Coordinates of C-alpha atoms in Angstrom, one line a residue:
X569 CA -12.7 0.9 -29.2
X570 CA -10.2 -2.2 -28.1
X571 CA -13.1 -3.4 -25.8
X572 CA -16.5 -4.2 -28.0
X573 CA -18.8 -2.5 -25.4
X574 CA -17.3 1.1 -26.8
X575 CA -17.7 0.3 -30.6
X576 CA -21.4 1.9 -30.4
X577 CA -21.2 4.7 -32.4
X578 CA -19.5 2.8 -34.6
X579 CA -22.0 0.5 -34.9
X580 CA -24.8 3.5 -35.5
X581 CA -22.9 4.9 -37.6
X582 CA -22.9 2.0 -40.5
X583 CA -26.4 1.3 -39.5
X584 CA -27.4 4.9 -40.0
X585 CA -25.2 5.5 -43.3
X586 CA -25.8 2.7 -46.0
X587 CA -22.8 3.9 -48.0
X588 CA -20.3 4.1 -45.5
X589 CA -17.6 0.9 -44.6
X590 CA -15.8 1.7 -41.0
X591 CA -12.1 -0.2 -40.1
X592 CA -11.6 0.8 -36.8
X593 CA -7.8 -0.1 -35.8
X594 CA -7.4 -0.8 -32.1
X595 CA -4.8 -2.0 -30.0
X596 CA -3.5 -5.7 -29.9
X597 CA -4.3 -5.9 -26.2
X598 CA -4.6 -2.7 -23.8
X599 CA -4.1 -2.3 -20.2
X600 CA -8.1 -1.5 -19.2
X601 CA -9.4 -1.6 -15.7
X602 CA -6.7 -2.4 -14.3
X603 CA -6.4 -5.4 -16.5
X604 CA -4.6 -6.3 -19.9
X605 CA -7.1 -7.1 -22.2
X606 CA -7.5 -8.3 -25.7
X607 CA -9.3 -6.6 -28.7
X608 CA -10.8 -9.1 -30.5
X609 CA -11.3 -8.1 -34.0
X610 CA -14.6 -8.4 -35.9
X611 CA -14.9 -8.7 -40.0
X612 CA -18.2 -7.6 -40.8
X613 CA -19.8 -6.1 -44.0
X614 CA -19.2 -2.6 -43.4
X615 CA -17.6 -2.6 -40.0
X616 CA -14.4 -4.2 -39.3
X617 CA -12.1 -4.2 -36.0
X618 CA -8.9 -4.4 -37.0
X619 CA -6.3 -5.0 -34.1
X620 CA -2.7 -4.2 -34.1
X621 CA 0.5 -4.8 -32.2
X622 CA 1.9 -1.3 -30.4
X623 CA 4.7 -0.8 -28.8
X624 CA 4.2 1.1 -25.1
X625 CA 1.0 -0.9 -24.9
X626 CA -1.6 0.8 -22.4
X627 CA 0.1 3.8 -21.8
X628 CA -1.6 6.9 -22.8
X629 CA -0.3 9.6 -25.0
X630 CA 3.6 6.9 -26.1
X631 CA 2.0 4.0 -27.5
X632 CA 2.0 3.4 -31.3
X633 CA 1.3 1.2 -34.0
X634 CA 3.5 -1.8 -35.4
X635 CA 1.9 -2.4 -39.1
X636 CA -0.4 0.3 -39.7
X637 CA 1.4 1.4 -42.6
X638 CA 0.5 -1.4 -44.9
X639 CA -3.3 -1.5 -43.6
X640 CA -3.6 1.7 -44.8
X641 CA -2.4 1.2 -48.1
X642 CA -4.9 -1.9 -47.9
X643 CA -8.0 -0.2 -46.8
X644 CA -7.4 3.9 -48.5
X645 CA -9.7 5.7 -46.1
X646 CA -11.4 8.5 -47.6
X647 CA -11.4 9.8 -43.9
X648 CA -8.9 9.1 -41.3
X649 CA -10.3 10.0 -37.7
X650 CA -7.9 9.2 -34.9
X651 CA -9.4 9.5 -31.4
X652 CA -6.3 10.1 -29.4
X653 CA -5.1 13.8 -28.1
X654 CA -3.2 15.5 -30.8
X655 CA 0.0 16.2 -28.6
X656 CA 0.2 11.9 -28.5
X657 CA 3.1 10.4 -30.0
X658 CA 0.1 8.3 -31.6
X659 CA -1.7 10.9 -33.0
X660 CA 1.5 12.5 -34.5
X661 CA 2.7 9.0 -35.7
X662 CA -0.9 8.2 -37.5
X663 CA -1.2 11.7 -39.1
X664 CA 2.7 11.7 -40.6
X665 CA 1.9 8.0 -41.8
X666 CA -1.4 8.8 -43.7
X667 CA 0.2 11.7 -45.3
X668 CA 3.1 9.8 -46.6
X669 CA 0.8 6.6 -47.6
X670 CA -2.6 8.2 -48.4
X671 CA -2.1 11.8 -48.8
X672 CA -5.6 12.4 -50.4
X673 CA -7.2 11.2 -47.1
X674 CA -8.8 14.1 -45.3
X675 CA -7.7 13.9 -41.5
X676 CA -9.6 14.5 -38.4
X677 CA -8.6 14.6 -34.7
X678 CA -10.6 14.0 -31.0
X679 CA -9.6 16.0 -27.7
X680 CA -10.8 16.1 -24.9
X681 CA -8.5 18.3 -23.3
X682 CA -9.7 21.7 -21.8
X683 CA -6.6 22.5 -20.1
X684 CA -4.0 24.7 -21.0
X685 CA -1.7 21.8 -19.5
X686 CA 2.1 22.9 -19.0
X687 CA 4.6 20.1 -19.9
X688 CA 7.6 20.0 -18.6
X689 CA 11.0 18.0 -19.2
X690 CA 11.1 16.2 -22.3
X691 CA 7.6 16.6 -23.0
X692 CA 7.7 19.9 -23.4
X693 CA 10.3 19.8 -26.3
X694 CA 8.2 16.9 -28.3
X695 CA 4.6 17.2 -27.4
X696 CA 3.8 20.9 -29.0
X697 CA 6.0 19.3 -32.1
X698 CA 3.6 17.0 -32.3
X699 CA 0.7 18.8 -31.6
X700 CA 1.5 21.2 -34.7
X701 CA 2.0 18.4 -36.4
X702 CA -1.4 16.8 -36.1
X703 CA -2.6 20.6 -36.7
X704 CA -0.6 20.9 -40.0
X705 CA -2.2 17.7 -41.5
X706 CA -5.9 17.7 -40.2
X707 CA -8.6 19.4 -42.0
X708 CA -10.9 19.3 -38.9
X709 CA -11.1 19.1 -34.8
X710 CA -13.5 17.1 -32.9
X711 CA -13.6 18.9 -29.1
X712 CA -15.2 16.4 -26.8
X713 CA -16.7 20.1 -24.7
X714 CA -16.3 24.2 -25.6
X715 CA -13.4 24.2 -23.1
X716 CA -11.9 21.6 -25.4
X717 CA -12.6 23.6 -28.3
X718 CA -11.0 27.0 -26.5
X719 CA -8.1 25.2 -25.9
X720 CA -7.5 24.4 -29.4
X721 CA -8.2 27.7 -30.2
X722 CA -5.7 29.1 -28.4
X723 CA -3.1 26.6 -29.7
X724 CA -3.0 28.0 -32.7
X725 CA -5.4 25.3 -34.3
X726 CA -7.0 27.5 -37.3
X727 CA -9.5 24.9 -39.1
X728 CA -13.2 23.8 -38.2
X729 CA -13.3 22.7 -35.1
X730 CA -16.2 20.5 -34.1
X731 CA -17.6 20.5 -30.5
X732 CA -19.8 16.8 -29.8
X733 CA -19.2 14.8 -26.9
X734 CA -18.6 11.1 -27.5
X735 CA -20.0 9.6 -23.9
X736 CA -23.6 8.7 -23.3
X737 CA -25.8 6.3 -21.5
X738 CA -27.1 3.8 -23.8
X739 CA -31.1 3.7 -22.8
X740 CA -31.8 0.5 -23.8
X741 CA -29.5 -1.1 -21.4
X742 CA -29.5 1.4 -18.5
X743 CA -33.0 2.0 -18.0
X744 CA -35.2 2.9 -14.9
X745 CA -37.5 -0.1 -14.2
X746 CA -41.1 -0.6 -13.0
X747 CA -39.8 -1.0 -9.0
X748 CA -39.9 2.5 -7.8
X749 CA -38.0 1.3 -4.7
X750 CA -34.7 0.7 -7.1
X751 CA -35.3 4.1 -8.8
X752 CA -34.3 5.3 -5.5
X753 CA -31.8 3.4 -4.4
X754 CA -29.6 4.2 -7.8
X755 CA -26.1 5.6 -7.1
X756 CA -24.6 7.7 -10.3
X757 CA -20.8 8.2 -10.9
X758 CA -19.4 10.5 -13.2
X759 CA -15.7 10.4 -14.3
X760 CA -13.2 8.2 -16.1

């Protein structure tokens, strides 16, 4: 969510749900596309972007947040969803922070990974530390597929786990037109 064009479901989500208010905390700026890029931050009614400084900026799974304990104590999320894979030093460092700053907050994690994936080195003492830590303080698992949700599984993760992808094609903006000539000409890509 550091770039505006994947705050969507976001967006639905406060349009769709009268009573709920959304902070979304992004990265400062984020290496995306090749590119560093800046997350602008939005104040809105019941949606607000709220960027912070990280240290390890754009790289997966090491980054963290710089200040993310006092926004916490501002906002007091009833729910704290964190969209990063639970073996993440991110994921790990969110999760241990909300439990010592809002301990009532109920804690949900995303993965998307549906590989048994082997670390090795370093990795392999910290990640599964961290993993089970994210495990130890969530009360629920968002699997982005059922592979996802197998993997979990046989992790050890014991609570509801949730299986709803989070990537779609927006129909409003990517839509076949009235030239059947174009319709045909249309090249698709899937992958990150």
């Amino acid at each position: 969510a550091a770039m505006p064009g994947y705050r969507g479901k976001y967006l639905r989500m406060v349009a769709r749900h009268a009573e709920v208010q959304v902070t979304v905390v992004t990265p400062h700026r984020w290496l995306e596309g090749s590119r560093w890029q800046r997350s602008p931050a939005t104040t809105g009614d019941r949606l607000r972007v709220c960027p912070l400084p990280v240290w390890a900026a754009g790289r997966q799974y090491v980054h963290g947040y710089l200040g993310l304990a006092p926004l916490l104590r501002r906002v007091r999320p009833h729910l704290l969803y964190v969209e990063e894979e639970p073996a993440s030093v991110v994921a790990c460092q969110v999760a241990g922070m909300a439990a010592r700053v809002c301990p009532k907050t109920a804690q949900v994690f995303f993965t998307w990974e549906n590989l048994r994936q082997s670390w090795t080195g370093i990795r392999r003492a910290l990640y599964p530390r961290f993993e089970q830590s994210v495990y130890a303080r969530s009360c629920a698992g968002i699997a982005g597929t059922g592979g996802a949700r197998e993997v979990l599984r046989a992790r050890g993760y014991a609570c509801p786990i949730f299986v709803a992808p989070q990537i779609g094609v927006d129909c409003t903006r990517f839509s076949p037109g009235s030239d059947s000539s174009r319709a045909e000409a249309l090249v698709g890509y899937v992958g990150r």
